[in-house]
mmCIF file of C-alpha atoms and ligand atoms in Angstrom:
data_model
loop_
_atom_site.group_PDB
_atom_site.id
_atom_site.type_symbol
_atom_site.label_atom_id
_atom_site.label_comp_id
_atom_site.label_asym_id
_atom_site.label_seq_id
_atom_site.Cartn_x
_atom_site.Cartn_y
_atom_site.Cartn_z
ATOM 1 C CA MET A 30 112.027 97.977 87.219
ATOM 2 C CA ILE A 31 110.315 101.378 87.333
ATOM 3 C CA GLU A 32 112.986 103.844 88.172
ATOM 4 C CA VAL A 33 111.450 107.397 89.246
ATOM 5 C CA ALA A 34 113.816 110.690 90.306
ATOM 6 C CA ASP A 35 112.876 110.221 94.341
ATOM 7 C CA PRO A 36 110.732 109.071 97.573
ATOM 8 C CA THR A 37 108.625 111.752 96.505
ATOM 9 C CA ALA A 38 107.794 111.100 92.611
ATOM 10 C CA LEU A 39 107.443 107.293 93.549
ATOM 11 C CA ALA A 40 104.610 107.862 96.282
ATOM 12 C CA ALA A 41 102.525 109.911 92.680
ATOM 13 C CA ALA A 42 104.105 106.892 90.639
ATOM 14 C CA ALA A 43 102.572 104.013 92.726
ATOM 15 C CA ALA A 44 99.384 105.878 93.290
ATOM 16 C CA GLU A 45 98.668 106.372 90.096
ATOM 17 C CA HIS A 46 99.014 102.433 90.056
ATOM 18 C CA VAL A 47 96.192 102.610 93.160
ATOM 19 C CA LEU A 48 94.124 104.513 90.518
ATOM 20 C CA ALA A 49 94.562 102.088 87.567
ATOM 21 C CA ARG A 50 93.615 99.780 90.072
ATOM 22 C CA THR A 51 90.554 100.991 90.985
ATOM 23 C CA ALA A 52 89.567 102.095 87.763
ATOM 24 C CA ALA A 53 90.476 98.522 86.235
ATOM 25 C CA ASN A 54 87.429 96.719 88.289
ATOM 26 C CA ARG A 55 83.716 98.124 87.951
ATOM 27 C CA GLY A 56 82.731 95.600 91.309
ATOM 28 C CA ARG A 57 84.618 95.551 95.002
ATOM 29 C CA VAL A 58 88.426 96.264 94.764
ATOM 30 C CA ALA A 59 91.113 95.276 97.117
ATOM 31 C CA ILE A 60 93.871 96.382 98.315
ATOM 32 C CA CYS A 61 96.516 94.649 100.276
ATOM 33 C CA LEU A 62 98.889 97.275 101.908
ATOM 34 C CA THR A 63 102.335 96.517 103.823
ATOM 35 C CA GLY A 64 103.674 98.200 106.652
ATOM 36 C CA GLY A 65 106.959 99.296 107.458
ATOM 37 C CA SER A 66 108.562 103.114 106.321
ATOM 38 C CA SER A 67 107.748 102.615 102.451
ATOM 39 C CA PRO A 68 104.279 103.793 102.111
ATOM 40 C CA THR A 69 103.834 105.837 104.596
ATOM 41 C CA ARG A 70 104.270 108.996 101.152
ATOM 42 C CA LEU A 71 102.201 106.848 99.534
ATOM 43 C CA TYR A 72 99.386 106.931 102.159
ATOM 44 C CA GLN A 73 99.386 110.070 102.706
ATOM 45 C CA LEU A 74 99.690 111.754 98.578
ATOM 46 C CA LEU A 75 96.126 109.104 98.930
ATOM 47 C CA ALA A 76 94.323 111.074 101.456
ATOM 48 C CA THR A 77 95.102 114.832 99.843
ATOM 49 C CA GLU A 78 91.921 115.593 98.117
ATOM 50 C CA SER A 79 93.411 115.548 94.191
ATOM 51 C CA TYR A 80 93.382 111.662 94.842
ATOM 52 C CA ARG A 81 90.686 111.158 97.403
ATOM 53 C CA ASN A 82 87.882 113.116 94.745
ATOM 54 C CA ARG A 83 89.400 110.377 92.473
ATOM 55 C CA LEU A 84 89.000 107.690 94.162
ATOM 56 C CA PRO A 85 85.812 105.312 94.834
ATOM 57 C CA TRP A 86 85.731 104.995 98.335
ATOM 58 C CA HIS A 87 82.976 103.099 98.648
ATOM 59 C CA ARG A 88 84.055 100.325 96.745
ATOM 60 C CA VAL A 89 87.481 99.707 97.892
ATOM 61 C CA HIS A 90 88.245 97.244 100.770
ATOM 62 C CA TRP A 91 91.852 97.371 101.780
ATOM 63 C CA PHE A 92 93.675 94.588 104.202
ATOM 64 C CA ILE A 93 97.224 94.978 105.555
ATOM 65 C CA GLY A 94 99.937 92.085 103.952
ATOM 66 C CA ASP A 95 101.728 92.087 107.502
ATOM 67 C CA GLU A 96 100.993 92.771 111.198
ATOM 68 C CA ARG A 97 103.067 93.736 113.937
ATOM 69 C CA PHE A 98 101.342 91.497 116.352
ATOM 70 C CA VAL A 99 100.912 94.075 119.042
ATOM 71 C CA PRO A 100 98.554 96.641 120.348
ATOM 72 C CA ALA A 101 97.139 98.772 118.159
ATOM 73 C CA ASN A 102 98.148 102.215 120.086
ATOM 74 C CA ASP A 103 102.003 100.759 119.497
ATOM 75 C CA PRO A 104 103.732 102.489 116.569
ATOM 76 C CA LEU A 105 105.058 99.721 115.547
ATOM 77 C CA HIS A 106 101.266 98.678 114.370
ATOM 78 C CA ASN A 107 101.535 98.495 110.855
ATOM 79 C CA MET A 108 97.631 98.910 109.769
ATOM 80 C CA SER A 109 98.034 102.331 112.580
ATOM 81 C CA MET A 110 99.840 103.700 110.244
ATOM 82 C CA ALA A 111 97.940 103.395 107.779
ATOM 83 C CA ARG A 112 94.732 104.506 109.618
ATOM 84 C CA ALA A 113 96.257 107.648 110.681
ATOM 85 C CA ALA A 114 97.840 107.839 107.596
ATOM 86 C CA PHE A 115 95.083 107.981 105.203
ATOM 87 C CA LEU A 116 91.982 105.217 105.888
ATOM 88 C CA ASP A 117 90.865 106.381 109.158
ATOM 89 C CA ARG A 118 90.426 109.855 106.843
ATOM 90 C CA CYS A 119 89.318 108.396 103.934
ATOM 91 C CA ALA A 120 87.770 104.738 103.835
ATOM 92 C CA PRO A 121 84.502 103.360 105.058
ATOM 93 C CA PRO A 122 84.982 101.724 107.952
ATOM 94 C CA GLU A 123 83.539 98.508 106.980
ATOM 95 C CA ASN A 124 86.369 99.388 104.264
ATOM 96 C CA ILE A 125 89.509 98.524 106.512
ATOM 97 C CA HIS A 126 90.306 94.961 107.058
ATOM 98 C CA PRO A 127 93.409 94.739 110.474
ATOM 99 C CA ILE A 128 95.378 91.686 110.928
ATOM 100 C CA PRO A 129 93.227 91.341 115.145
ATOM 101 C CA THR A 130 95.948 92.358 117.217
ATOM 102 C CA ALA A 131 97.363 90.966 120.040
ATOM 103 C CA THR A 132 95.114 91.438 122.774
ATOM 104 C CA THR A 133 95.043 90.463 126.480
ATOM 105 C CA ASP A 134 92.124 87.843 125.118
ATOM 106 C CA LEU A 135 94.366 87.213 122.279
ATOM 107 C CA THR A 136 97.204 86.186 122.858
ATOM 108 C CA ASP A 137 99.064 84.118 119.697
ATOM 109 C CA PRO A 138 100.083 85.559 116.503
ATOM 110 C CA ASP A 139 98.821 81.697 115.016
ATOM 111 C CA ARG A 140 95.506 82.385 115.972
ATOM 112 C CA ALA A 141 95.084 85.886 114.824
ATOM 113 C CA ALA A 142 95.948 84.790 111.800
ATOM 114 C CA ALA A 143 93.675 81.677 111.603
ATOM 115 C CA LEU A 144 90.812 84.978 112.541
ATOM 116 C CA TYR A 145 92.668 86.684 109.610
ATOM 117 C CA GLN A 146 92.164 83.521 106.815
ATOM 118 C CA ARG A 147 88.574 83.063 107.249
ATOM 119 C CA GLU A 148 87.728 86.739 106.737
ATOM 120 C CA LEU A 149 89.607 87.090 103.941
ATOM 121 C CA GLN A 150 88.259 83.801 102.944
ATOM 122 C CA SER A 151 84.350 85.131 103.879
ATOM 123 C CA PHE A 152 85.422 88.755 101.493
ATOM 124 C CA TYR A 153 86.667 85.855 99.024
ATOM 125 C CA GLY A 154 83.620 83.822 99.411
ATOM 126 C CA ALA A 155 85.743 80.252 98.932
ATOM 127 C CA ASP A 156 87.886 78.276 100.719
ATOM 128 C CA ALA A 157 90.909 77.909 98.001
ATOM 129 C CA ILE A 158 92.297 80.637 96.045
ATOM 130 C CA ASP A 159 91.540 80.284 92.454
ATOM 131 C CA ASN A 160 93.923 80.888 90.025
ATOM 132 C CA ALA A 161 91.690 82.306 87.572
ATOM 133 C CA ARG A 162 89.943 84.901 89.681
ATOM 134 C CA PRO A 163 92.254 87.219 91.984
ATOM 135 C CA LEU A 164 92.134 87.450 95.876
ATOM 136 C CA PHE A 165 93.315 91.170 95.531
ATOM 137 C CA ASP A 166 93.714 94.052 92.797
ATOM 138 C CA LEU A 167 96.737 94.967 93.971
ATOM 139 C CA VAL A 168 99.465 94.314 96.347
ATOM 140 C CA LEU A 169 101.840 96.464 97.789
ATOM 141 C CA MET A 170 104.968 95.325 99.039
ATOM 142 C CA GLY A 171 108.246 96.934 100.422
ATOM 143 C CA VAL A 172 111.317 94.978 100.556
ATOM 144 C CA GLY A 173 113.381 94.723 104.090
ATOM 145 C CA PRO A 174 117.116 94.730 104.635
ATOM 146 C CA ASP A 175 117.629 90.813 104.541
ATOM 147 C CA GLY A 176 114.805 90.497 101.503
ATOM 148 C CA HIS A 177 112.210 89.745 103.734
ATOM 149 C CA ILE A 178 108.501 90.839 101.951
ATOM 150 C CA ALA A 179 105.387 90.772 103.719
ATOM 151 C CA SER A 180 106.754 88.844 107.401
ATOM 152 C CA LEU A 181 108.342 86.448 105.222
ATOM 153 C CA PHE A 182 111.894 86.134 106.742
ATOM 154 C CA PRO A 183 114.880 83.815 104.585
ATOM 155 C CA ASP A 184 114.899 80.432 104.850
ATOM 156 C CA ASP A 185 111.557 80.614 107.484
ATOM 157 C CA PRO A 186 109.563 77.403 106.354
ATOM 158 C CA ALA A 187 106.534 79.787 106.477
ATOM 159 C CA LEU A 188 107.884 80.730 102.601
ATOM 160 C CA ASP A 189 107.198 77.432 101.391
ATOM 161 C CA GLU A 190 103.637 77.276 103.062
ATOM 162 C CA THR A 191 101.048 75.963 100.280
ATOM 163 C CA ALA A 192 97.569 75.594 102.634
ATOM 164 C CA ARG A 193 97.511 78.282 104.308
ATOM 165 C CA TRP A 194 96.848 81.949 103.847
ATOM 166 C CA VAL A 195 98.163 83.695 106.098
ATOM 167 C CA VAL A 196 100.570 82.389 109.294
ATOM 168 C CA GLY A 197 101.511 83.321 112.941
ATOM 169 C CA VAL A 198 105.392 84.094 112.834
ATOM 170 C CA PRO A 199 107.035 83.489 115.860
ATOM 171 C CA ARG A 200 110.245 85.533 115.812
ATOM 172 C CA ALA A 201 111.182 88.676 113.532
ATOM 173 C CA ASN A 202 114.301 87.948 111.552
ATOM 174 C CA VAL A 203 115.130 92.656 111.558
ATOM 175 C CA THR A 204 113.619 94.578 114.371
ATOM 176 C CA PRO A 205 111.151 95.257 115.075
ATOM 177 C CA LEU A 206 111.744 92.483 117.253
ATOM 178 C CA VAL A 207 108.112 91.245 117.381
ATOM 179 C CA PRO A 208 106.524 88.284 116.669
ATOM 180 C CA ARG A 209 104.505 88.527 113.408
ATOM 181 C CA VAL A 210 101.046 87.494 110.998
ATOM 182 C CA THR A 211 101.905 87.349 107.959
ATOM 183 C CA LEU A 212 100.145 86.684 104.480
ATOM 184 C CA THR A 213 101.480 83.546 102.152
ATOM 185 C CA LEU A 214 103.309 83.684 99.262
ATOM 186 C CA PRO A 215 100.171 82.212 97.483
ATOM 187 C CA THR A 216 97.763 84.339 98.786
ATOM 188 C CA LEU A 217 100.145 87.406 98.067
ATOM 189 C CA ALA A 218 100.321 86.226 94.645
ATOM 190 C CA SER A 219 96.646 85.486 93.723
ATOM 191 C CA CYS A 220 96.479 89.631 92.954
ATOM 192 C CA CYS A 221 96.420 91.365 89.400
ATOM 193 C CA GLU A 222 99.251 93.714 90.544
ATOM 194 C CA MET A 223 102.289 93.525 93.159
ATOM 195 C CA LEU A 224 103.707 96.472 93.251
ATOM 196 C CA PHE A 225 107.053 96.980 95.410
ATOM 197 C CA GLU A 226 108.350 100.104 96.890
ATOM 198 C CA VAL A 227 111.921 100.859 96.743
ATOM 199 C CA ALA A 228 113.383 104.215 98.077
ATOM 200 C CA GLY A 229 116.465 105.061 99.691
ATOM 201 C CA THR A 230 120.847 104.161 99.363
ATOM 202 C CA ASP A 231 120.040 101.732 102.402
ATOM 203 C CA LYS A 232 118.000 99.558 100.354
ATOM 204 C CA ARG A 233 120.846 99.751 97.327
ATOM 205 C CA ALA A 234 122.483 96.881 99.373
ATOM 206 C CA ILE A 235 119.704 94.556 99.045
ATOM 207 C CA LEU A 236 118.458 95.281 95.570
ATOM 208 C CA THR A 237 121.590 94.225 94.559
ATOM 209 C CA ARG A 238 121.219 90.819 95.825
ATOM 210 C CA VAL A 239 118.009 90.388 94.933
ATOM 211 C CA PHE A 240 118.325 91.883 91.296
ATOM 212 C CA ALA A 241 120.734 89.412 90.821
ATOM 213 C CA GLY A 242 118.492 86.749 91.755
ATOM 214 C CA GLU A 243 119.622 85.110 95.238
ATOM 215 C CA ASN A 244 117.312 83.294 96.832
ATOM 216 C CA LEU A 245 115.239 85.682 98.952
ATOM 217 C CA PRO A 246 111.900 86.427 99.621
ATOM 218 C CA ALA A 247 112.326 88.999 97.839
ATOM 219 C CA ASN A 248 112.704 87.204 94.594
ATOM 220 C CA ARG A 249 110.007 84.215 95.311
ATOM 221 C CA ALA A 250 106.782 87.199 95.609
ATOM 222 C CA ARG A 251 104.870 87.078 92.457
ATOM 223 C CA SER A 252 102.144 88.312 91.260
ATOM 224 C CA THR A 253 100.540 85.723 89.426
ATOM 225 C CA GLY A 254 98.924 89.051 87.275
ATOM 226 C CA GLU A 255 101.512 91.462 86.664
ATOM 227 C CA THR A 256 104.125 92.393 88.786
ATOM 228 C CA PHE A 257 106.121 95.501 89.492
ATOM 229 C CA TRP A 258 109.162 97.081 90.822
ATOM 230 C CA LEU A 259 109.377 101.007 91.139
ATOM 231 C CA VAL A 260 112.758 101.897 92.348
ATOM 232 C CA ASP A 261 114.288 105.523 92.909
ATOM 233 C CA ARG A 262 117.380 106.648 91.814
ATOM 234 C CA ALA A 263 119.649 106.470 94.804
ATOM 235 C CA ALA A 264 118.369 102.607 95.715
ATOM 236 C CA ILE A 265 119.469 101.716 92.298
ATOM 237 C CA PRO A 266 122.427 99.484 92.086
ATOM 238 C CA GLU A 267 125.720 100.667 91.571
ATOM 239 C CA ASN A 268 126.662 98.874 86.981
ATOM 240 C CA PHE A 269 122.994 97.968 86.943
ATOM 241 C CA GLY A 270 122.538 96.481 83.944
ATOM 242 C CA GLY A 271 118.783 96.349 83.651
ATOM 243 C CA ARG A 272 115.410 94.112 85.115
HETATM 244 C C1 6PG B 20 106.534 95.913 108.304
HETATM 245 C C2 6PG B 20 106.514 95.371 106.259
HETATM 246 C C3 6PG B 20 107.545 94.557 106.187
HETATM 247 C C4 6PG B 20 108.413 96.098 104.832
HETATM 248 C C5 6PG B 20 109.680 96.049 105.103
HETATM 249 C C6 6PG B 20 110.649 97.193 104.171
HETATM 250 O O1 6PG B 20 105.767 94.477 108.479
HETATM 251 O O2 6PG B 20 107.830 95.829 108.538
HETATM 252 O O3 6PG B 20 106.058 95.038 106.145
HETATM 253 O O4 6PG B 20 107.685 93.962 104.853
HETATM 254 O O5 6PG B 20 107.924 96.382 103.645
HETATM 255 O O6 6PG B 20 110.865 95.059 106.204
HETATM 256 O O7 6PG B 20 110.484 98.435 105.268
HETATM 257 P P1 6PG B 20 110.257 99.430 104.902
HETATM 258 O O8 6PG B 20 110.101 100.364 104.777
HETATM 259 O O9 6PG B 20 110.719 100.811 106.832
HETATM 260 O O10 6PG B 20 112.016 99.748 104.774
#
């Protein structure tokens, strides 16, 4: 765990991880973003001049770990939030890879999942993940109040999915109660680095459970490379002994 003072410091630390991962790979870089509110400051920071000038935008590709299956103009839409915060201003449009969203022609989250799986496989250049060649350079993560990550909720059979890269989730466990589309654990694990961002006193209760080792999705999500937890002081469990 990496402790930081507050959400501002957390965004700055996360931005350094983004820079370090893009610098470590001289070729095409793949970053898997997360939704929810935790990464917003990071996304806004990446659009500021000092970071904007330091990122090799032309060779960085942006994916998303899960999506709320709503139209793209819905305020709940994760990739639209990331687009508004930084992508639309900074990234070449062809480097932005959203999960297909709900439209009148696309009403089934499983269908959207299958389409995104195909997009990921074509980017990766293979239909099966090779552990020696990670799909993503960096996967960003948040943790929900029930210990979910991406849209993989506790006790959902989707947690045990090993064949599909992306699945539809008909029912969310927490608000917003809309269907989701999510990358599966093996897909998210295929990265050089997984970086959790956790801030605020609201997260203290779930972090206490996660750090106690409870069987929660947050404890099953691990990179085949490195996994880091960036946590601000307010979120750190009381009497925390270290991790
Ligand atoms: C989503 C997310 C989800 C999120 C956590 C934390 O679509 O909701 O991707 O997994 O990361 O729920 O959400 P907050 O950052 O809003 O606390």
